[in-house]
CSV table of C-alpha atoms and ligand atoms in Angstrom, one decimal:
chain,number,residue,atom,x,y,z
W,76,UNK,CA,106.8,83.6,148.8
W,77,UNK,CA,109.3,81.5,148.3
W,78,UNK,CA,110.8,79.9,145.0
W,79,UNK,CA,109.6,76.5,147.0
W,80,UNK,CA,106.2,77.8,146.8
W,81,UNK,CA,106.4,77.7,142.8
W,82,UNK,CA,106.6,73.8,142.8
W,83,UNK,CA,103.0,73.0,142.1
W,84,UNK,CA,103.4,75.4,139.4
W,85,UNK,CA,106.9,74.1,137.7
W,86,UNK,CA,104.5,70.4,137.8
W,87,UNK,CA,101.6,72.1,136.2
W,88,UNK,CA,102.7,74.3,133.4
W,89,UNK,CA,102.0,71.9,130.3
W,90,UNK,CA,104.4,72.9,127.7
W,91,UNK,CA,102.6,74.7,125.3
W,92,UNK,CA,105.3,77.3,124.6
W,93,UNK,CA,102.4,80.2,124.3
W,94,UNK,CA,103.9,82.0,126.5
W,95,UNK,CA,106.7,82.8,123.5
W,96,UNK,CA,104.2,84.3,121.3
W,97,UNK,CA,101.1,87.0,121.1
W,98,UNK,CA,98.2,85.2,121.8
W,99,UNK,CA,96.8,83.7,118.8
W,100,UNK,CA,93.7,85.7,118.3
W,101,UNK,CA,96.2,88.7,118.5
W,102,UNK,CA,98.7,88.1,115.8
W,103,UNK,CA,98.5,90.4,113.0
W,104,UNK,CA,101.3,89.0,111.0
W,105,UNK,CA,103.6,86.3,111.3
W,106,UNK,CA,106.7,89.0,111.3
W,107,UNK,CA,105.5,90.4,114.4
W,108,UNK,CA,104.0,87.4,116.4
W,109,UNK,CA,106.7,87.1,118.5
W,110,UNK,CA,105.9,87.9,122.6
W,111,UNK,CA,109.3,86.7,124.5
W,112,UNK,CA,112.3,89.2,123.5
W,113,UNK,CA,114.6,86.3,125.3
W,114,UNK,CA,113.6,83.5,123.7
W,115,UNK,CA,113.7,85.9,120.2
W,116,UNK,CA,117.3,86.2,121.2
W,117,UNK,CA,118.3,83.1,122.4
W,118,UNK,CA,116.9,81.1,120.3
W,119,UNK,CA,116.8,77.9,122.3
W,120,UNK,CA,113.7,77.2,124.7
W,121,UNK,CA,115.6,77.1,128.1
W,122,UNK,CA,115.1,80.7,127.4
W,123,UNK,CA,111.5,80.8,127.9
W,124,UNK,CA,109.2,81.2,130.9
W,125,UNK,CA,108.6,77.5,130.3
W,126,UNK,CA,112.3,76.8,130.4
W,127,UNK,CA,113.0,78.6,133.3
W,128,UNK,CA,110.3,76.8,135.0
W,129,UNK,CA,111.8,73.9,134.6
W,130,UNK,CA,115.3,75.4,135.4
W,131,UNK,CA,114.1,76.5,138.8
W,132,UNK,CA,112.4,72.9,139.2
W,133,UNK,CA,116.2,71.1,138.4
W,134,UNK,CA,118.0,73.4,140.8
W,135,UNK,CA,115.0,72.7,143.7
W,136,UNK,CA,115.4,68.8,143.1
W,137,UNK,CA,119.4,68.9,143.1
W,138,UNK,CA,119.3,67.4,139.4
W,139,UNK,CA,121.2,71.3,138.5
W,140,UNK,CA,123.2,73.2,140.0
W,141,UNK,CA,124.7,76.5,139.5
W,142,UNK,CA,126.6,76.7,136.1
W,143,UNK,CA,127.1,79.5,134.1
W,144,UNK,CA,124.5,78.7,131.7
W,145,UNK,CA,122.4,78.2,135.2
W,146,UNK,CA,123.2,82.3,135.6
W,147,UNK,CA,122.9,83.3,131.8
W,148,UNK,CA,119.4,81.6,131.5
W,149,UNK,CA,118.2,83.6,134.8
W,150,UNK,CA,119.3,87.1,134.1
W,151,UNK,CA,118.8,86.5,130.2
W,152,UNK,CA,115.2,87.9,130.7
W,153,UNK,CA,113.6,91.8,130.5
W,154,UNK,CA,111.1,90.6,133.3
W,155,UNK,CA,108.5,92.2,131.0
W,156,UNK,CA,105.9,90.2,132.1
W,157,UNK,CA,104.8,89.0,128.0
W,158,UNK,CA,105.0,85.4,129.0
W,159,UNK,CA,102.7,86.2,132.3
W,160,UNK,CA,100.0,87.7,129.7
W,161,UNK,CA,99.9,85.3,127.4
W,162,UNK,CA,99.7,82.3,129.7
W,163,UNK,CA,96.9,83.7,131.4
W,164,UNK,CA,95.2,83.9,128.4
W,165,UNK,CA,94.2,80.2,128.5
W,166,UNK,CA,95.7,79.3,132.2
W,167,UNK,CA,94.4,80.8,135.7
W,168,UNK,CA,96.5,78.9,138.2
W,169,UNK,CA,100.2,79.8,136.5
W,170,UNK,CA,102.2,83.1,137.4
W,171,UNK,CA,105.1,82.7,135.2
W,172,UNK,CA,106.7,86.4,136.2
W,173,UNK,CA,106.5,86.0,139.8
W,174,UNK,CA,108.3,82.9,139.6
W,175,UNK,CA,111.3,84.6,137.8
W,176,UNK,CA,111.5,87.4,139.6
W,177,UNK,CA,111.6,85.0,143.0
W,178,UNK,CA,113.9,82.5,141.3
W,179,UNK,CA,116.7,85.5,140.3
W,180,UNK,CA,115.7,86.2,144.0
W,181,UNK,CA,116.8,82.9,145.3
W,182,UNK,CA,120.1,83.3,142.8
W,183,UNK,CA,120.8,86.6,144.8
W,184,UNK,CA,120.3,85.3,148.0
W,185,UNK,CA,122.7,82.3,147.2
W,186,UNK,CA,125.2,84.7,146.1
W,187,UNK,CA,125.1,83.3,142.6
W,188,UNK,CA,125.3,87.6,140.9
W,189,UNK,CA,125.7,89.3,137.9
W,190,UNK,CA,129.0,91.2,138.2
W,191,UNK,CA,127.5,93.7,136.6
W,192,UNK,CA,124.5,94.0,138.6
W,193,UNK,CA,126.5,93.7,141.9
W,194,UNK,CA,128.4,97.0,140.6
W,195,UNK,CA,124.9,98.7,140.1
W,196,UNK,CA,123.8,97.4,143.8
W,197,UNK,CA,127.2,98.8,145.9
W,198,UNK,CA,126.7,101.9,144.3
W,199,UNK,CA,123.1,101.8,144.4
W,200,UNK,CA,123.4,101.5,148.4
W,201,UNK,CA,125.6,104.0,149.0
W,202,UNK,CA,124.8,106.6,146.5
W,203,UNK,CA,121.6,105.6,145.7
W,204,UNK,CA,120.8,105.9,142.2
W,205,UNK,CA,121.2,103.4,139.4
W,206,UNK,CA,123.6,105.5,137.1
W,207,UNK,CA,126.6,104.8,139.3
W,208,UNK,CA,126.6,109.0,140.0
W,209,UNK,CA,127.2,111.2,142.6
W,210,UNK,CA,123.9,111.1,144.7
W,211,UNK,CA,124.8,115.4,145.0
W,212,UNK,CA,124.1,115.7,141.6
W,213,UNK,CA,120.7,114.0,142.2
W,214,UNK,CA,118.7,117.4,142.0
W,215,UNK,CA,120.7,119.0,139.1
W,216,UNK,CA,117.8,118.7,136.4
W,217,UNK,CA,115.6,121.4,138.7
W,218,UNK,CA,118.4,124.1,138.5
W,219,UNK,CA,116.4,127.0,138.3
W,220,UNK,CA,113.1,125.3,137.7
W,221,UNK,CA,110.2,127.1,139.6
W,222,UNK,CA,108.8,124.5,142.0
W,223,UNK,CA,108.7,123.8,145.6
W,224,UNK,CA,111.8,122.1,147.4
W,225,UNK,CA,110.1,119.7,150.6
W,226,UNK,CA,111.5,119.9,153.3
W,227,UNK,CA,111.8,123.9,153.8
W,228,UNK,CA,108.3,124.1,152.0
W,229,UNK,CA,105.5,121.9,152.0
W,230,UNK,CA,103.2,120.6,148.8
W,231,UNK,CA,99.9,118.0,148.2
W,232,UNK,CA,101.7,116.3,145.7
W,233,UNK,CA,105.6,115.1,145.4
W,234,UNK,CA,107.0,114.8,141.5
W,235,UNK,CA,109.7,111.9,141.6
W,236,UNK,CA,112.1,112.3,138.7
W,237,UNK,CA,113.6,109.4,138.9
W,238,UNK,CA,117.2,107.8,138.5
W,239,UNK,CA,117.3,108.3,134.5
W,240,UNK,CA,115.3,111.6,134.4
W,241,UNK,CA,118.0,112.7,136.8
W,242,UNK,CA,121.2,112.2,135.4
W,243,UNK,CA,120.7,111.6,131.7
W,244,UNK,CA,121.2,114.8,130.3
W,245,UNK,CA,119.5,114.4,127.0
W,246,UNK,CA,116.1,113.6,129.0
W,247,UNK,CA,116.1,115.7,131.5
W,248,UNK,CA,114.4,118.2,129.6
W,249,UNK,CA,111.2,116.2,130.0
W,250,UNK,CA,111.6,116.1,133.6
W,251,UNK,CA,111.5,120.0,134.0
W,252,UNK,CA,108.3,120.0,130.9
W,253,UNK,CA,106.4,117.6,133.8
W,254,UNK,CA,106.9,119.9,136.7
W,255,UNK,CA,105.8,123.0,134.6
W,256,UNK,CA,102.8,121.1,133.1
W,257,UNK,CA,101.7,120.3,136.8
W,258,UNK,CA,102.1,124.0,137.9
W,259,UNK,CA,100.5,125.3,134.8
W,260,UNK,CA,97.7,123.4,135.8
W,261,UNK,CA,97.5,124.5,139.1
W,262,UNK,CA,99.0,121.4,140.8
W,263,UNK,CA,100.7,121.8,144.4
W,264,UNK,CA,103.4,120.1,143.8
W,265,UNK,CA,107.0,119.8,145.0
W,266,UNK,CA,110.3,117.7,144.5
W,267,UNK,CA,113.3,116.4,147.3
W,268,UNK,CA,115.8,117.3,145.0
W,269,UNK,CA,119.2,116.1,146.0
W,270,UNK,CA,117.4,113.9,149.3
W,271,UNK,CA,115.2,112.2,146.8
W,272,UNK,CA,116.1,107.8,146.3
W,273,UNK,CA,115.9,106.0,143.9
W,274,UNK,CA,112.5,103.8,143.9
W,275,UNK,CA,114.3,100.5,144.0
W,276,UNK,CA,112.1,98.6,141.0
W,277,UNK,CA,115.4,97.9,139.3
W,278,UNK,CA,116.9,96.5,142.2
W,279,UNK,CA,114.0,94.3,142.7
W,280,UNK,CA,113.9,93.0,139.3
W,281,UNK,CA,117.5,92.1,139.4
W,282,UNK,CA,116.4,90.1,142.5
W,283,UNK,CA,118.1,92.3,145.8
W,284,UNK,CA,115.1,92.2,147.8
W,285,UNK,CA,116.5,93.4,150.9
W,286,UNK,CA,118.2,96.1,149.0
W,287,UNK,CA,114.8,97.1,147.4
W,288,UNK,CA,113.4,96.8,150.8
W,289,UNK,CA,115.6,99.2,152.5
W,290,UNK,CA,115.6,102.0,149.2
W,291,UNK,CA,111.4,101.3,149.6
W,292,UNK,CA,111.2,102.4,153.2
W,293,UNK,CA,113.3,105.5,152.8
W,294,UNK,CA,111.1,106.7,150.4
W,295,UNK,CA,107.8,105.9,152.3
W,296,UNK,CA,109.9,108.0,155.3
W,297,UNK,CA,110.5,110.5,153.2
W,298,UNK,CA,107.4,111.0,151.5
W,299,UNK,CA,105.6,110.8,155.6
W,300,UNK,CA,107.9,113.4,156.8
W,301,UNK,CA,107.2,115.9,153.6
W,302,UNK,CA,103.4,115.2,154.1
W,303,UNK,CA,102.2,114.8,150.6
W,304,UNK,CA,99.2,112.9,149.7
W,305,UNK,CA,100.2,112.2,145.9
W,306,UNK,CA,103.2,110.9,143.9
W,307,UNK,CA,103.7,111.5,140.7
W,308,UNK,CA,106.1,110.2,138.0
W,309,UNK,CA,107.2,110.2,134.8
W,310,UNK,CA,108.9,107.2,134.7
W,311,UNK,CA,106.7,103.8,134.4
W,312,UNK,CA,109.5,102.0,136.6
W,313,UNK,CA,109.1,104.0,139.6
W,314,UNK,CA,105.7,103.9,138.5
W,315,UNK,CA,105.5,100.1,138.8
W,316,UNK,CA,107.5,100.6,142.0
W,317,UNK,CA,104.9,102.7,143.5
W,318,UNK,CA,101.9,101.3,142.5
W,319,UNK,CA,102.5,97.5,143.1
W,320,UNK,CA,106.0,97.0,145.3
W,321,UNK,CA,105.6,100.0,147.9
W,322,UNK,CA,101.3,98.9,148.7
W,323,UNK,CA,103.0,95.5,150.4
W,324,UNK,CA,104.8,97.5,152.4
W,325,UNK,CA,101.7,99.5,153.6
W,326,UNK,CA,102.8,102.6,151.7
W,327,UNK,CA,99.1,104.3,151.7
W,328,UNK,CA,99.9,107.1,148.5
W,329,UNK,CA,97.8,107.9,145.9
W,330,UNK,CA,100.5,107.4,142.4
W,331,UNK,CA,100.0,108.6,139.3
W,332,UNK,CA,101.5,108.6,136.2
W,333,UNK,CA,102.2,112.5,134.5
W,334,UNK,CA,100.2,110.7,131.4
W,335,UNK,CA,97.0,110.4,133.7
W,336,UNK,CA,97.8,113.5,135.0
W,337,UNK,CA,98.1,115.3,131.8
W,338,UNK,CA,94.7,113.0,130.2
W,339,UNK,CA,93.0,114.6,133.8
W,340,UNK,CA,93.7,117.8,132.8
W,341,UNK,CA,92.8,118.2,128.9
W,342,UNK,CA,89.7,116.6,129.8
W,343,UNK,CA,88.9,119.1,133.0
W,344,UNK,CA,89.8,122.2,130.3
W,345,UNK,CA,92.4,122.9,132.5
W,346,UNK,CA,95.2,122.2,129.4
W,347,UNK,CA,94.4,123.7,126.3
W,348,UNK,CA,96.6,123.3,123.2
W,349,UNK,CA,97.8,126.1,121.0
W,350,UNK,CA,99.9,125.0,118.1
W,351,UNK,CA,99.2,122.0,116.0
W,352,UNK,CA,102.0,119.3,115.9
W,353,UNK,CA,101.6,118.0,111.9
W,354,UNK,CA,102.9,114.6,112.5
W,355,UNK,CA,102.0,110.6,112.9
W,356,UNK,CA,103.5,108.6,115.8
W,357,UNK,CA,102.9,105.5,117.0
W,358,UNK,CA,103.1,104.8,120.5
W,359,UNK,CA,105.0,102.1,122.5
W,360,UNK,CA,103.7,100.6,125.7
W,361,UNK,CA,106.3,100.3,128.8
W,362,UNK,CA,106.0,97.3,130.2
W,363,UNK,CA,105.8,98.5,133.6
W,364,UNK,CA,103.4,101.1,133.1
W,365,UNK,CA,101.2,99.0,130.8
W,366,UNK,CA,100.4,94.9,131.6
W,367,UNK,CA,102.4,95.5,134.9
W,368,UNK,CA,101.1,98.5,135.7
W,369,UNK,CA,98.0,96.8,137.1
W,370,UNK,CA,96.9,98.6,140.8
W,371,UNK,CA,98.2,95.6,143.6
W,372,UNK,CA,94.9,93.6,145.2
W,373,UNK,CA,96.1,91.9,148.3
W,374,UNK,CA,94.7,88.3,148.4
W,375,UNK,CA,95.2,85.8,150.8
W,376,UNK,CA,93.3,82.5,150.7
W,377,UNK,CA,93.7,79.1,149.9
W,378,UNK,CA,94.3,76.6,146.5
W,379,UNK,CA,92.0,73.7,146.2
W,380,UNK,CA,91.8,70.6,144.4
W,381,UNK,CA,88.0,70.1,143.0
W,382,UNK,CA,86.4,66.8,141.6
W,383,UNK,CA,90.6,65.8,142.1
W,384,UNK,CA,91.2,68.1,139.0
W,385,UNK,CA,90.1,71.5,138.7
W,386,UNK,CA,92.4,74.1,140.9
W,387,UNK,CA,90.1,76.9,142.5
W,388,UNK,CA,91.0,79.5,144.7
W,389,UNK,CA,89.2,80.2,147.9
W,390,UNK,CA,88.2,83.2,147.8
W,391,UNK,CA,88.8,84.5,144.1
W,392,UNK,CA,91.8,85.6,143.6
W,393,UNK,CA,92.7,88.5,141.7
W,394,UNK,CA,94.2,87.8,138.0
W,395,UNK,CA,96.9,90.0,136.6
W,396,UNK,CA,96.8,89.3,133.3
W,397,UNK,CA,97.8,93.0,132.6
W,398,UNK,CA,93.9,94.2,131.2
W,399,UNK,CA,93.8,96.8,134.1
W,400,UNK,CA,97.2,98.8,133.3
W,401,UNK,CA,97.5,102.5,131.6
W,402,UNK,CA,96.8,102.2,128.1
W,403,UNK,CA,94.3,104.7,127.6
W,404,UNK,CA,95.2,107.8,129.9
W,405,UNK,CA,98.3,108.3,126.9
W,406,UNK,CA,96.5,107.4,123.9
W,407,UNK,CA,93.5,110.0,124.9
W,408,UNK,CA,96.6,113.0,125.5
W,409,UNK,CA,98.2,111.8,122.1
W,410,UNK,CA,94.7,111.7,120.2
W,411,UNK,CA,93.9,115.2,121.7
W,412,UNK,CA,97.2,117.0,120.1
W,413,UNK,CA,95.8,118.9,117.5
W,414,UNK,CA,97.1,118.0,113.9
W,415,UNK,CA,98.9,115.2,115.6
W,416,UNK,CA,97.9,111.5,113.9
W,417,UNK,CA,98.5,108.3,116.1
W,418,UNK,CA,99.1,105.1,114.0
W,419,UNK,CA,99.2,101.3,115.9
W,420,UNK,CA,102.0,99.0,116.0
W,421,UNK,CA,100.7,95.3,115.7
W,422,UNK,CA,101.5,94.3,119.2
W,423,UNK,CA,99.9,97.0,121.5
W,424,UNK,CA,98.9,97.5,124.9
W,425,UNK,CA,99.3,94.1,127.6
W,426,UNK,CA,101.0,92.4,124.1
W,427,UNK,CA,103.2,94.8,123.7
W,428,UNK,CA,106.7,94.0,122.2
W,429,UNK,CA,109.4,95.2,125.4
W,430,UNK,CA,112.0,98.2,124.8
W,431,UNK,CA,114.7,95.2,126.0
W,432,UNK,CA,115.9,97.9,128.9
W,433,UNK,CA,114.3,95.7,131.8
W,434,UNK,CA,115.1,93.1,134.2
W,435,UNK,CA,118.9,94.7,134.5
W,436,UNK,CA,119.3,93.6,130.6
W,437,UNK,CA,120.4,96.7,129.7
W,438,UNK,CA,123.2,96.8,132.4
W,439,UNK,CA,124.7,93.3,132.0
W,440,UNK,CA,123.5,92.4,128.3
W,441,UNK,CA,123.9,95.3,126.0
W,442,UNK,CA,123.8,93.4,123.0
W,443,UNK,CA,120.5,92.0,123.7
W,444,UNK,CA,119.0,95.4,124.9
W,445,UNK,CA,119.7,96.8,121.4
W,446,UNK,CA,118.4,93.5,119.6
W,447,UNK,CA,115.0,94.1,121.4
W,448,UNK,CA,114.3,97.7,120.9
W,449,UNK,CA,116.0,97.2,116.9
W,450,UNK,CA,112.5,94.9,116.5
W,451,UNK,CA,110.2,97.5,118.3
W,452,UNK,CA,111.8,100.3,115.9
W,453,UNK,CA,111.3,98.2,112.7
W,454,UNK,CA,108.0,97.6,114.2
W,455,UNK,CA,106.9,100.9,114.6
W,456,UNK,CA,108.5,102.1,111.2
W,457,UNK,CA,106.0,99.5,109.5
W,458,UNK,CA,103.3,101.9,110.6
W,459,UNK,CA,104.3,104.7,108.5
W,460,UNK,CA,105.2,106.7,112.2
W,461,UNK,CA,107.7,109.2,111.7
W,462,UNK,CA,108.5,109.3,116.0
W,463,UNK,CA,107.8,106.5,118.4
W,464,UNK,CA,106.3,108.0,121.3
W,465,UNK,CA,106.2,106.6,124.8
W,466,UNK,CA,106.1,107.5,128.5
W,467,UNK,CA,109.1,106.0,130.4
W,468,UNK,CA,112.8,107.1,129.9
W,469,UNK,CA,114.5,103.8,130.1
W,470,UNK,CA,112.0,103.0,126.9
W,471,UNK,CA,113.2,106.1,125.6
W,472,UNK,CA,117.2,105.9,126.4
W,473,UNK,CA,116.7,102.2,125.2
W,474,UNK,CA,115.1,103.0,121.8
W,475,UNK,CA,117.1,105.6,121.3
W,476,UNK,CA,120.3,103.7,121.2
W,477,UNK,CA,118.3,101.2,118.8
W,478,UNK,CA,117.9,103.8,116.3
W,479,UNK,CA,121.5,105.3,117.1
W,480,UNK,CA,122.9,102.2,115.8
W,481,UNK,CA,120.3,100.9,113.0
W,482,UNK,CA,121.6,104.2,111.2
W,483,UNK,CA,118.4,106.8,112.7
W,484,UNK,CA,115.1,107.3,110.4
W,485,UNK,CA,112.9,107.3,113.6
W,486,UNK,CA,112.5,110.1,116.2
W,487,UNK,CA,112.1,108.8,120.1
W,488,UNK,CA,110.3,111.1,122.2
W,489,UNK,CA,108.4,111.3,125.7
W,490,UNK,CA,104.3,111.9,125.2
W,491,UNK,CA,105.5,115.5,128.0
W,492,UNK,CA,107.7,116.3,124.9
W,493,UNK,CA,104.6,116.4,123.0
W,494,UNK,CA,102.1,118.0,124.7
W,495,UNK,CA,104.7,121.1,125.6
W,496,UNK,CA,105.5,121.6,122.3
W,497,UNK,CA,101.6,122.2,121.3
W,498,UNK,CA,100.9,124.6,124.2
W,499,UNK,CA,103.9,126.9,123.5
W,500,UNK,CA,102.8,130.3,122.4
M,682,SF4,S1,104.4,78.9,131.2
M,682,SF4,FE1,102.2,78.9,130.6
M,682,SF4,S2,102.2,79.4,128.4
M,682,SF4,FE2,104.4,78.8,129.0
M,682,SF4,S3,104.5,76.6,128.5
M,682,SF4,FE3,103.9,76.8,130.7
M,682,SF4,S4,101.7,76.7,130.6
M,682,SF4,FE4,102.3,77.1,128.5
M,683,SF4,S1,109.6,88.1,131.2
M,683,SF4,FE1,109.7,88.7,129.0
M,683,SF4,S2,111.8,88.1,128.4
M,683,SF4,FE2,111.4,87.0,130.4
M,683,SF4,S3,110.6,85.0,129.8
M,683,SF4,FE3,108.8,86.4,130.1
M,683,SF4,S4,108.4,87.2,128.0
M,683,SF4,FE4,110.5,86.3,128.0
């Protein structure tokens, strides 16, 4: 689609501002009602899926063009997907985050870029990973980690690391715990090491299609020519990547998270636990592996005009209002730890409150990234948690620069973390 193709939608949206808050029947307290981390930062309404709809409807009618404010309003924006959520709780014919993502699109395309972001891309082409690093050192985390290299050897299932579980040294730990946990359980699994690309989700969220395009088909080559069946990661932006980019490119894989993997196994007995872990976390949703970590349904089909009111879609078309992502799969593994006590945060599962690492935030607005995981951590030490838990690296690298700098009093760890600390002997 085109950003043209979002006009009904800039005419329809009605103002309501929901899509700035948890939906109403969800709010627990008025301290942690908010939904949109941009708006929360911002502080003016331009900054909202409702403002930018009606930002991308100035610039299409020639009553805007492109100002600096233009560019900071567009890029100012995780690309969480809150706003989508909520605006679907009460609105069917709206899809605020696909209209972002194609209006940062259209920026890109009219060579109206982040400086920042651009610096990400030319590396990202030539090297390609997202940490502006050698793409040699790509393999690095498997030093002497016992698993199968494709290429000379051939597995069912491929384990994609990732750009952050590659080169961030303080994580990579959780990248080799994955790989044993799958062999432990008997998994036939393999890696590319230094051959392996990055998945592209970031690029496409910045809005480089083509870019995202061309990383996409040399993984779906890649993954053809090793002859696996199965991708699995442990990062919930490849994950997103995977699951709903690469299927409308007619990438036919199965993907899986290493959270339903590990949930798979404790419930086929073929994980047990050993030591009890005495401590209460709480656990915090990625964005991309929760409410936009929906499985992609194609639809095509056509919008109608009923009793010259009610819009209906011929045939139904399939609503991504974030139900159907993985919320339970790491809930069940955390609940199954044994002495381990999980406690909620108020805004959970598709209304989760966003690390702030998305959308190339993290890259071009550092200050903002912070502000946004410094309200998930004083939301998750309301619960009484002594560690926030999650299941996606940038989360994790995100939060733990929030606690680095709001003076520590919160352990960040990955839910593999976990679960290989209770099986060691
Ligand atoms: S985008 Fe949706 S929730 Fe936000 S103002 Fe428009 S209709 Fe309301
Ligand atoms: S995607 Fe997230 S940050 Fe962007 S407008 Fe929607 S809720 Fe706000």
């Amino acid at each position: 689609m085109a950003l043209e193709d979002y006009k009904a939608e800039m005419e329809r949206c009605s103002v309501c501002s929901y899509c700035t808050w948890v939906p109403l029947d969800q709010i627990k307290s008025w301290r942690f009602s908010k939904g949109c981390p941009s708006i929360a930062y911002a502080r003016f309404m331009s900054y909202s899926a409702r403002g930018r709809y009606s930002v991308a409807q100035a610039l299409l009618e020639g009553r805007s063009g492109y100002t600096d404010r233009v560019l900071d309003i567009v890029y100012k924006c995780n690309t969480c997907g809150s706003c989508d959520v909520t605006c679907k709780v009460c609105r069917y014919n709206l899809e605020p985050l696909d209209m972002i993502l194609e209006l940062r699109a259209k920026l890109v395309q009219d060579g109206q870029r982040l400086q920042q972001h651009q610096a990400i891309i030319d590396h990202l082409i030539k090297e390609h990973n997202t940490l502006q690093r050698p793409k040699s050192e790509r393999g690095l985390w498997a030093d002497g980690v016992d698993v199968k290299r494709l290429g000379s050897e051939k597995a069912e299932v491929l384990f994609h690391a990732g750009c952050r579980f590659s080169f961030d040294g303080t994580l990579q730990g959780t990248a080799r715990a994955a790989v044993a946990l799958l062999r432990n359980a008997g998994v036939d699994v393999g890696i590319l090491d230094a051959e392996e690309t990055c998945c592209g989700s970031r690029a496409y969220s910045m809005g480089y299609r083509k870019e995202f395009a061309e990383l996409a088909g040399r993984n779906i080559a890649a993954w053809k020519k090793a002859g696996v069946k199965s991708i699995v990661t442990t990062c919930a932006d490849c994950y997103h990547g995977f699951k709903r980019l690469y299927p409308k490119m007619g990438s036919g894989f199965e993907v899986l998270h290493t959270a339903e993997f590990l949930d798979r196994f404790i419930k086929e007995g073929k994980l047990k636990f050993s030591r009890d872990i005495p401590m209460t976390v709480t656990y915090h949703d990625p964005c991309h592996l929760g409410r936009q970590g929906e499985p992609y349904v194609p639809w095509s089909g056509v919008e109608k005009k009923i009793r010259k009111q009610v819009i209906v879609y011929e045939p139904r078309r399939p609503r991504n209002n974030g139900a159907w992502g993985i919320y339970d799969p790491p809930r069940d593994v955390l609940k199954s730890i044994p002495g381990l006590k999980l406690v909620e945060m108020e805004r959970i599962r598709e209304y989760a409150w966003c690390c702030g690492a998305g959308g190339g935030v993290k890259e071009a607005y550092p200050d903002f990234a912070i502000s946004t995981a410094k309200e998930r951590i004083e939301e998750a030490k309301s619960t009484g948690a002594e560690a926030i838990v999650t299941a996606c690296p940038w989360c994790e690298r995100n939060l733990m620069d929030g606690v680095e700098q709001t003076g520590g009093g919160m352990k960040v760890m990955d839910i593999v973390e976990l679960v290989q600390k209770a099986i060691r002997k």
